[in-house]
């Protein structure tokens, strides 16, 4: 089972990295950018019987290690959903 | 008092702490490997600075789940003292042993400089030899030292008098300009509600002899050892 985790700073927490990237884009002429936030992608392959089980296990991984609940939110995307969108090969 | 200095792959201040404890303070000290679970023969565990596990994922994230840090929970519960500096502070927050988290510096630069710290709380074992409002000089050296806590956690910290050190001017005024990393309310160091676990971004071990520019870092250890007398001078060994 292939699962993709997106980890990003919670809304309201200043993303200084995102702000710096936005500024750099503005320098390149992309002045239409009004907000930009930088996050992390974590791709996990695991052996579970079902997609639900995989989602549950990865959720547990997020709570225990992959995301810091003080600062970050996460979303879990299953490979099937990603394939439908053409997001995985 | 028996000290243990924890060593993770990537720790860099372990030797400095070991030197200060053994050569300057003349206390028994040993290194503790990060896989160790037995801390029974120690009174104080030091989590030094560095880049444990290469800071992979987040600073202190992997170390915060290591066997030695898991063992710290029991160690703290039975009254042991823990001092976490720099990466050690990040590890304590990641492990949930202290509230909040440390984020990328607001300036996005790695900051390696001397800082002034004003003492807010003198009712911890690490600061009991100090007067409130005293200004200490200690260096910082980090890229991710911006302290963050949500509004509720901040209220709890204040209500419990858990903020010990704040970045300040040389005269003790807490100003925006004196904040090197964008930390919430200039917070540089906090304790657990019991006052037995201290996390701070500055490096006391790098300010432990006058030849290093400041010996103020020693005051934390001397408070811990109970060797400061009331007028603020030190008991002679």
PDB file of N, CA and C in Angstrom, chain B residues 148-224:
ATOM      1  N   UNK B 148       7.730  28.485  20.211  1.00  0.00           N
ATOM      2  CA  UNK B 148       6.316  28.681  19.905  1.00  0.00           C
ATOM      3  C   UNK B 148       5.453  27.853  20.849  1.00  0.00           C
ATOM      4  N   UNK B 149       4.370  28.467  21.318  1.00  0.00           N
ATOM      5  CA  UNK B 149       3.356  27.722  22.071  1.00  0.00           C
ATOM      6  C   UNK B 149       2.026  28.395  21.757  1.00  0.00           C
ATOM      7  N   UNK B 150       0.950  27.635  21.770  1.00  0.00           N
ATOM      8  CA  UNK B 150      -0.335  28.276  21.485  1.00  0.00           C
ATOM      9  C   UNK B 150      -0.785  29.098  22.699  1.00  0.00           C
ATOM     10  N   UNK B 151      -1.855  29.874  22.509  1.00  0.00           N
ATOM     11  CA  UNK B 151      -2.265  30.845  23.527  1.00  0.00           C
ATOM     12  C   UNK B 151      -2.531  30.166  24.870  1.00  0.00           C
ATOM     13  N   UNK B 152      -3.160  28.996  24.816  1.00  0.00           N
ATOM     14  CA  UNK B 152      -3.493  28.302  26.060  1.00  0.00           C
ATOM     15  C   UNK B 152      -2.227  27.809  26.765  1.00  0.00           C
ATOM     16  N   UNK B 153      -1.314  27.258  25.978  1.00  0.00           N
ATOM     17  CA  UNK B 153      -0.051  26.768  26.567  1.00  0.00           C
ATOM     18  C   UNK B 153       0.731  27.925  27.178  1.00  0.00           C
ATOM     19  N   UNK B 154       0.683  29.086  26.513  1.00  0.00           N
ATOM     20  CA  UNK B 154       1.397  30.253  27.039  1.00  0.00           C
ATOM     21  C   UNK B 154       0.787  30.718  28.369  1.00  0.00           C
ATOM     22  N   UNK B 155      -0.546  30.685  28.420  1.00  0.00           N
ATOM     23  CA  UNK B 155      -1.226  31.056  29.669  1.00  0.00           C
ATOM     24  C   UNK B 155      -0.806  30.122  30.795  1.00  0.00           C
ATOM     25  N   UNK B 156      -0.757  28.819  30.478  1.00  0.00           N
ATOM     26  CA  UNK B 156      -0.357  27.832  31.486  1.00  0.00           C
ATOM     27  C   UNK B 156       1.080  28.071  31.939  1.00  0.00           C
ATOM     28  N   UNK B 157       1.958  28.362  30.982  1.00  0.00           N
ATOM     29  CA  UNK B 157       3.364  28.625  31.316  1.00  0.00           C
ATOM     30  C   UNK B 157       3.483  29.796  32.281  1.00  0.00           C
ATOM     31  N   UNK B 158       2.704  30.849  31.984  1.00  0.00           N
ATOM     32  CA  UNK B 158       2.773  32.046  32.823  1.00  0.00           C
ATOM     33  C   UNK B 158       2.165  31.789  34.194  1.00  0.00           C
ATOM     34  N   UNK B 159       1.000  31.126  34.184  1.00  0.00           N
ATOM     35  CA  UNK B 159       0.312  30.859  35.452  1.00  0.00           C
ATOM     36  C   UNK B 159       1.182  29.998  36.362  1.00  0.00           C
ATOM     37  N   UNK B 160       1.935  29.070  35.757  1.00  0.00           N
ATOM     38  CA  UNK B 160       2.769  28.170  36.556  1.00  0.00           C
ATOM     39  C   UNK B 160       4.168  28.719  36.780  1.00  0.00           C
ATOM     40  N   UNK B 161       4.401  29.976  36.348  1.00  0.00           N
ATOM     41  CA  UNK B 161       5.723  30.596  36.512  1.00  0.00           C
ATOM     42  C   UNK B 161       6.818  29.708  35.902  1.00  0.00           C
ATOM     43  N   UNK B 162       6.534  29.186  34.688  1.00  0.00           N
ATOM     44  CA  UNK B 162       7.462  28.234  34.072  1.00  0.00           C
ATOM     45  C   UNK B 162       8.482  28.884  33.139  1.00  0.00           C
ATOM     46  N   UNK B 163       8.335  30.193  32.881  1.00  0.00           N
ATOM     47  CA  UNK B 163       9.323  30.871  32.029  1.00  0.00           C
ATOM     48  C   UNK B 163      10.490  31.280  32.912  1.00  0.00           C
ATOM     49  N   UNK B 164      11.679  30.748  32.615  1.00  0.00           N
ATOM     50  CA  UNK B 164      12.837  30.990  33.478  1.00  0.00           C
ATOM     51  C   UNK B 164      13.744  32.078  32.911  1.00  0.00           C
ATOM     52  N   UNK B 165      14.035  31.992  31.598  1.00  0.00           N
ATOM     53  CA  UNK B 165      14.941  32.959  30.975  1.00  0.00           C
ATOM     54  C   UNK B 165      14.281  33.599  29.759  1.00  0.00           C
ATOM     55  N   UNK B 166      14.517  34.919  29.610  1.00  0.00           N
ATOM     56  CA  UNK B 166      14.072  35.592  28.391  1.00  0.00           C
ATOM     57  C   UNK B 166      15.224  36.394  27.800  1.00  0.00           C
ATOM     58  N   UNK B 167      15.269  36.459  26.477  1.00  0.00           N
ATOM     59  CA  UNK B 167      16.297  37.257  25.806  1.00  0.00           C
ATOM     60  C   UNK B 167      16.057  38.720  26.144  1.00  0.00           C
ATOM     61  N   UNK B 168      17.138  39.424  26.496  1.00  0.00           N
ATOM     62  CA  UNK B 168      16.987  40.807  26.951  1.00  0.00           C
ATOM     63  C   UNK B 168      18.185  41.643  26.525  1.00  0.00           C
ATOM     64  N   UNK B 169      18.072  42.929  26.751  1.00  0.00           N
ATOM     65  CA  UNK B 169      19.206  43.828  26.575  1.00  0.00           C
ATOM     66  C   UNK B 169      20.157  43.627  27.762  1.00  0.00           C
ATOM     67  N   UNK B 170      21.342  44.233  27.656  1.00  0.00           N
ATOM     68  CA  UNK B 170      22.337  44.078  28.730  1.00  0.00           C
ATOM     69  C   UNK B 170      21.817  44.589  30.075  1.00  0.00           C
ATOM     70  N   UNK B 171      20.863  45.548  30.012  1.00  0.00           N
ATOM     71  CA  UNK B 171      20.328  46.082  31.268  1.00  0.00           C
ATOM     72  C   UNK B 171      19.071  45.337  31.739  1.00  0.00           C
ATOM     73  N   UNK B 172      18.707  44.292  31.027  1.00  0.00           N
ATOM     74  CA  UNK B 172      17.595  43.467  31.480  1.00  0.00           C
ATOM     75  C   UNK B 172      16.255  43.795  30.845  1.00  0.00           C
ATOM     76  N   UNK B 173      16.216  44.854  30.013  1.00  0.00           N
ATOM     77  CA  UNK B 173      14.946  45.173  29.350  1.00  0.00           C
ATOM     78  C   UNK B 173      14.659  44.132  28.275  1.00  0.00           C
ATOM     79  N   UNK B 174      13.436  43.634  28.258  1.00  0.00           N
ATOM     80  CA  UNK B 174      13.042  42.644  27.245  1.00  0.00           C
ATOM     81  C   UNK B 174      12.509  43.409  26.033  1.00  0.00           C
ATOM     82  N   UNK B 175      13.293  43.418  24.969  1.00  0.00           N
ATOM     83  CA  UNK B 175      12.902  44.176  23.776  1.00  0.00           C
ATOM     84  C   UNK B 175      12.883  43.276  22.549  1.00  0.00           C
ATOM     85  N   UNK B 176      12.229  43.758  21.532  1.00  0.00           N
ATOM     86  CA  UNK B 176      12.173  43.061  20.256  1.00  0.00           C
ATOM     87  C   UNK B 176      13.592  42.906  19.676  1.00  0.00           C
ATOM     88  N   UNK B 177      14.388  43.963  19.823  1.00  0.00           N
ATOM     89  CA  UNK B 177      15.739  43.944  19.250  1.00  0.00           C
ATOM     90  C   UNK B 177      16.630  42.900  19.926  1.00  0.00           C
ATOM     91  N   UNK B 178      16.313  42.573  21.175  1.00  0.00           N
ATOM     92  CA  UNK B 178      17.152  41.615  21.904  1.00  0.00           C
ATOM     93  C   UNK B 178      16.753  40.165  21.616  1.00  0.00           C
ATOM     94  N   UNK B 179      15.711  40.015  20.810  1.00  0.00           N
ATOM     95  CA  UNK B 179      15.208  38.669  20.512  1.00  0.00           C
ATOM     96  C   UNK B 179      15.910  38.142  19.261  1.00  0.00           C
ATOM     97  N   UNK B 180      16.805  37.163  19.410  1.00  0.00           N
ATOM     98  CA  UNK B 180      17.647  36.786  18.263  1.00  0.00           C
ATOM     99  C   UNK B 180      16.952  35.882  17.242  1.00  0.00           C
ATOM    100  N   UNK B 181      15.817  35.305  17.616  1.00  0.00           N
ATOM    101  CA  UNK B 181      15.243  34.274  16.746  1.00  0.00           C
ATOM    102  C   UNK B 181      13.726  34.388  16.567  1.00  0.00           C
ATOM    103  N   UNK B 182      13.136  35.409  17.159  1.00  0.00           N
ATOM    104  CA  UNK B 182      11.688  35.573  17.004  1.00  0.00           C
ATOM    105  C   UNK B 182      10.862  34.795  18.014  1.00  0.00           C
ATOM    106  N   UNK B 183      11.495  34.324  19.076  1.00  0.00           N
ATOM    107  CA  UNK B 183      10.773  33.527  20.081  1.00  0.00           C
ATOM    108  C   UNK B 183       9.589  34.281  20.670  1.00  0.00           C
ATOM    109  N   UNK B 184       8.525  33.562  20.904  1.00  0.00           N
ATOM    110  CA  UNK B 184       7.343  34.090  21.563  1.00  0.00           C
ATOM    111  C   UNK B 184       7.734  34.718  22.904  1.00  0.00           C
ATOM    112  N   UNK B 185       7.375  35.981  23.085  1.00  0.00           N
ATOM    113  CA  UNK B 185       7.649  36.696  24.341  1.00  0.00           C
ATOM    114  C   UNK B 185       9.116  36.605  24.771  1.00  0.00           C
ATOM    115  N   UNK B 186      10.024  36.521  23.794  1.00  0.00           N
ATOM    116  CA  UNK B 186      11.469  36.459  24.059  1.00  0.00           C
ATOM    117  C   UNK B 186      11.881  35.246  24.904  1.00  0.00           C
ATOM    118  N   UNK B 187      11.061  34.202  24.881  1.00  0.00           N
ATOM    119  CA  UNK B 187      11.350  33.044  25.738  1.00  0.00           C
ATOM    120  C   UNK B 187      12.624  32.331  25.292  1.00  0.00           C
ATOM    121  N   UNK B 188      13.552  32.178  26.234  1.00  0.00           N
ATOM    122  CA  UNK B 188      14.806  31.478  25.947  1.00  0.00           C
ATOM    123  C   UNK B 188      14.898  30.159  26.704  1.00  0.00           C
ATOM    124  N   UNK B 189      14.155  30.058  27.828  1.00  0.00           N
ATOM    125  CA  UNK B 189      14.237  28.830  28.614  1.00  0.00           C
ATOM    126  C   UNK B 189      13.017  28.662  29.507  1.00  0.00           C
ATOM    127  N   UNK B 190      12.527  27.430  29.607  1.00  0.00           N
ATOM    128  CA  UNK B 190      11.348  27.131  30.425  1.00  0.00           C
ATOM    129  C   UNK B 190      11.588  25.873  31.265  1.00  0.00           C
ATOM    130  N   UNK B 191      10.757  25.706  32.272  1.00  0.00           N
ATOM    131  CA  UNK B 191      10.814  24.485  33.089  1.00  0.00           C
ATOM    132  C   UNK B 191       9.462  23.780  33.081  1.00  0.00           C
ATOM    133  N   UNK B 192       9.484  22.531  33.510  1.00  0.00           N
ATOM    134  CA  UNK B 192       8.229  21.796  33.720  1.00  0.00           C
ATOM    135  C   UNK B 192       7.547  22.364  34.973  1.00  0.00           C
ATOM    136  N   UNK B 193       6.302  22.014  35.238  1.00  0.00           N
ATOM    137  CA  UNK B 193       5.604  22.597  36.391  1.00  0.00           C
ATOM    138  C   UNK B 193       6.319  22.337  37.713  1.00  0.00           C
ATOM    139  N   UNK B 194       7.051  21.237  37.811  1.00  0.00           N
ATOM    140  CA  UNK B 194       7.752  20.908  39.062  1.00  0.00           C
ATOM    141  C   UNK B 194       9.072  21.656  39.193  1.00  0.00           C
ATOM    142  N   UNK B 195       9.529  22.262  38.089  1.00  0.00           N
ATOM    143  CA  UNK B 195      10.798  23.001  38.145  1.00  0.00           C
ATOM    144  C   UNK B 195      12.030  22.111  38.136  1.00  0.00           C
ATOM    145  N   UNK B 196      11.885  20.876  37.692  1.00  0.00           N
ATOM    146  CA  UNK B 196      13.023  19.942  37.722  1.00  0.00           C
ATOM    147  C   UNK B 196      13.588  19.651  36.334  1.00  0.00           C
ATOM    148  N   UNK B 197      12.858  20.066  35.295  1.00  0.00           N
ATOM    149  CA  UNK B 197      13.317  19.853  33.920  1.00  0.00           C
ATOM    150  C   UNK B 197      13.442  21.220  33.254  1.00  0.00           C
ATOM    151  N   UNK B 198      14.675  21.604  32.919  1.00  0.00           N
ATOM    152  CA  UNK B 198      14.910  22.905  32.291  1.00  0.00           C
ATOM    153  C   UNK B 198      15.327  22.712  30.836  1.00  0.00           C
ATOM    154  N   UNK B 199      14.684  23.440  29.949  1.00  0.00           N
ATOM    155  CA  UNK B 199      15.120  23.484  28.550  1.00  0.00           C
ATOM    156  C   UNK B 199      15.440  24.917  28.199  1.00  0.00           C
ATOM    157  N   UNK B 200      16.597  25.130  27.573  1.00  0.00           N
ATOM    158  CA  UNK B 200      16.949  26.485  27.137  1.00  0.00           C
ATOM    159  C   UNK B 200      17.741  26.412  25.839  1.00  0.00           C
ATOM    160  N   UNK B 201      17.584  27.414  24.980  1.00  0.00           N
ATOM    161  CA  UNK B 201      18.345  27.424  23.736  1.00  0.00           C
ATOM    162  C   UNK B 201      19.795  27.842  23.957  1.00  0.00           C
ATOM    163  N   UNK B 202      20.117  28.782  24.844  1.00  0.00           N
ATOM    164  CA  UNK B 202      21.524  29.159  25.045  1.00  0.00           C
ATOM    165  C   UNK B 202      22.370  28.003  25.592  1.00  0.00           C
ATOM    166  N   UNK B 203      23.684  28.213  25.521  1.00  0.00           N
ATOM    167  CA  UNK B 203      24.635  27.168  25.901  1.00  0.00           C
ATOM    168  C   UNK B 203      25.349  27.520  27.202  1.00  0.00           C
ATOM    169  N   UNK B 204      24.890  27.028  28.351  1.00  0.00           N
ATOM    170  CA  UNK B 204      25.598  27.316  29.612  1.00  0.00           C
ATOM    171  C   UNK B 204      27.010  26.732  29.621  1.00  0.00           C
ATOM    172  N   UNK B 205      27.185  25.623  28.921  1.00  0.00           N
ATOM    173  CA  UNK B 205      28.512  24.969  28.940  1.00  0.00           C
ATOM    174  C   UNK B 205      29.564  25.761  28.170  1.00  0.00           C
ATOM    175  N   UNK B 206      29.100  26.696  27.335  1.00  0.00           N
ATOM    176  CA  UNK B 206      30.055  27.517  26.594  1.00  0.00           C
ATOM    177  C   UNK B 206      30.281  28.863  27.300  1.00  0.00           C
ATOM    178  N   UNK B 207      29.750  28.986  28.502  1.00  0.00           N
ATOM    179  CA  UNK B 207      29.953  30.206  29.293  1.00  0.00           C
ATOM    180  C   UNK B 207      30.256  29.750  30.711  1.00  0.00           C
ATOM    181  N   UNK B 208      31.329  28.991  30.866  1.00  0.00           N
ATOM    182  CA  UNK B 208      31.584  28.351  32.150  1.00  0.00           C
ATOM    183  C   UNK B 208      32.945  28.667  32.741  1.00  0.00           C
ATOM    184  N   UNK B 209      33.722  29.477  32.030  1.00  0.00           N
ATOM    185  CA  UNK B 209      35.013  29.916  32.558  1.00  0.00           C
ATOM    186  C   UNK B 209      35.232  31.329  32.043  1.00  0.00           C
ATOM    187  N   UNK B 210      35.887  32.164  32.844  1.00  0.00           N
ATOM    188  CA  UNK B 210      36.055  33.562  32.414  1.00  0.00           C
ATOM    189  C   UNK B 210      36.821  33.646  31.095  1.00  0.00           C
ATOM    190  N   UNK B 211      37.704  32.689  30.859  1.00  0.00           N
ATOM    191  CA  UNK B 211      38.467  32.692  29.607  1.00  0.00           C
ATOM    192  C   UNK B 211      37.543  32.555  28.397  1.00  0.00           C
ATOM    193  N   UNK B 212      36.341  32.059  28.604  1.00  0.00           N
ATOM    194  CA  UNK B 212      35.385  31.891  27.503  1.00  0.00           C
ATOM    195  C   UNK B 212      34.526  33.140  27.316  1.00  0.00           C
ATOM    196  N   UNK B 213      34.790  34.178  28.094  1.00  0.00           N
ATOM    197  CA  UNK B 213      34.033  35.416  27.926  1.00  0.00           C
ATOM    198  C   UNK B 213      32.949  35.593  28.950  1.00  0.00           C
ATOM    199  N   UNK B 214      32.504  34.516  29.553  1.00  0.00           N
ATOM    200  CA  UNK B 214      31.485  34.576  30.600  1.00  0.00           C
ATOM    201  C   UNK B 214      31.512  33.270  31.381  1.00  0.00           C
ATOM    202  N   UNK B 215      31.258  33.373  32.655  1.00  0.00           N
ATOM    203  CA  UNK B 215      31.144  32.159  33.466  1.00  0.00           C
ATOM    204  C   UNK B 215      29.729  32.028  34.018  1.00  0.00           C
ATOM    205  N   UNK B 216      28.796  32.768  33.408  1.00  0.00           N
ATOM    206  CA  UNK B 216      27.430  32.774  33.933  1.00  0.00           C
ATOM    207  C   UNK B 216      26.738  31.418  33.822  1.00  0.00           C
ATOM    208  N   UNK B 217      27.145  30.621  32.852  1.00  0.00           N
ATOM    209  CA  UNK B 217      26.533  29.303  32.690  1.00  0.00           C
ATOM    210  C   UNK B 217      26.716  28.433  33.916  1.00  0.00           C
ATOM    211  N   UNK B 218      27.824  28.676  34.624  1.00  0.00           N
ATOM    212  CA  UNK B 218      28.093  27.901  35.837  1.00  0.00           C
ATOM    213  C   UNK B 218      27.023  28.107  36.895  1.00  0.00           C
ATOM    214  N   UNK B 219      26.388  29.306  36.870  1.00  0.00           N
ATOM    215  CA  UNK B 219      25.404  29.624  37.907  1.00  0.00           C
ATOM    216  C   UNK B 219      24.257  28.612  37.915  1.00  0.00           C
ATOM    217  N   UNK B 220      23.925  28.087  36.748  1.00  0.00           N
ATOM    218  CA  UNK B 220      22.853  27.089  36.667  1.00  0.00           C
ATOM    219  C   UNK B 220      23.265  25.826  37.416  1.00  0.00           C
ATOM    220  N   UNK B 221      24.504  25.416  37.167  1.00  0.00           N
ATOM    221  CA  UNK B 221      24.990  24.205  37.826  1.00  0.00           C
ATOM    222  C   UNK B 221      25.158  24.437  39.325  1.00  0.00           C
ATOM    223  N   UNK B 222      25.666  25.626  39.669  1.00  0.00           N
ATOM    224  CA  UNK B 222      25.895  25.898  41.083  1.00  0.00           C
ATOM    225  C   UNK B 222      24.572  26.018  41.841  1.00  0.00           C
ATOM    226  N   UNK B 223      23.552  26.526  41.180  1.00  0.00           N
ATOM    227  CA  UNK B 223      22.217  26.520  41.788  1.00  0.00           C
ATOM    228  C   UNK B 223      21.782  25.090  42.046  1.00  0.00           C
ATOM    229  N   UNK B 224      21.982  24.270  41.033  1.00  0.00           N
ATOM    230  CA  UNK B 224      21.594  22.863  41.122  1.00  0.00           C
ATOM    231  C   UNK B 224      22.333  22.170  42.263  1.00  0.00           C
TER     232      UNK B 224
END
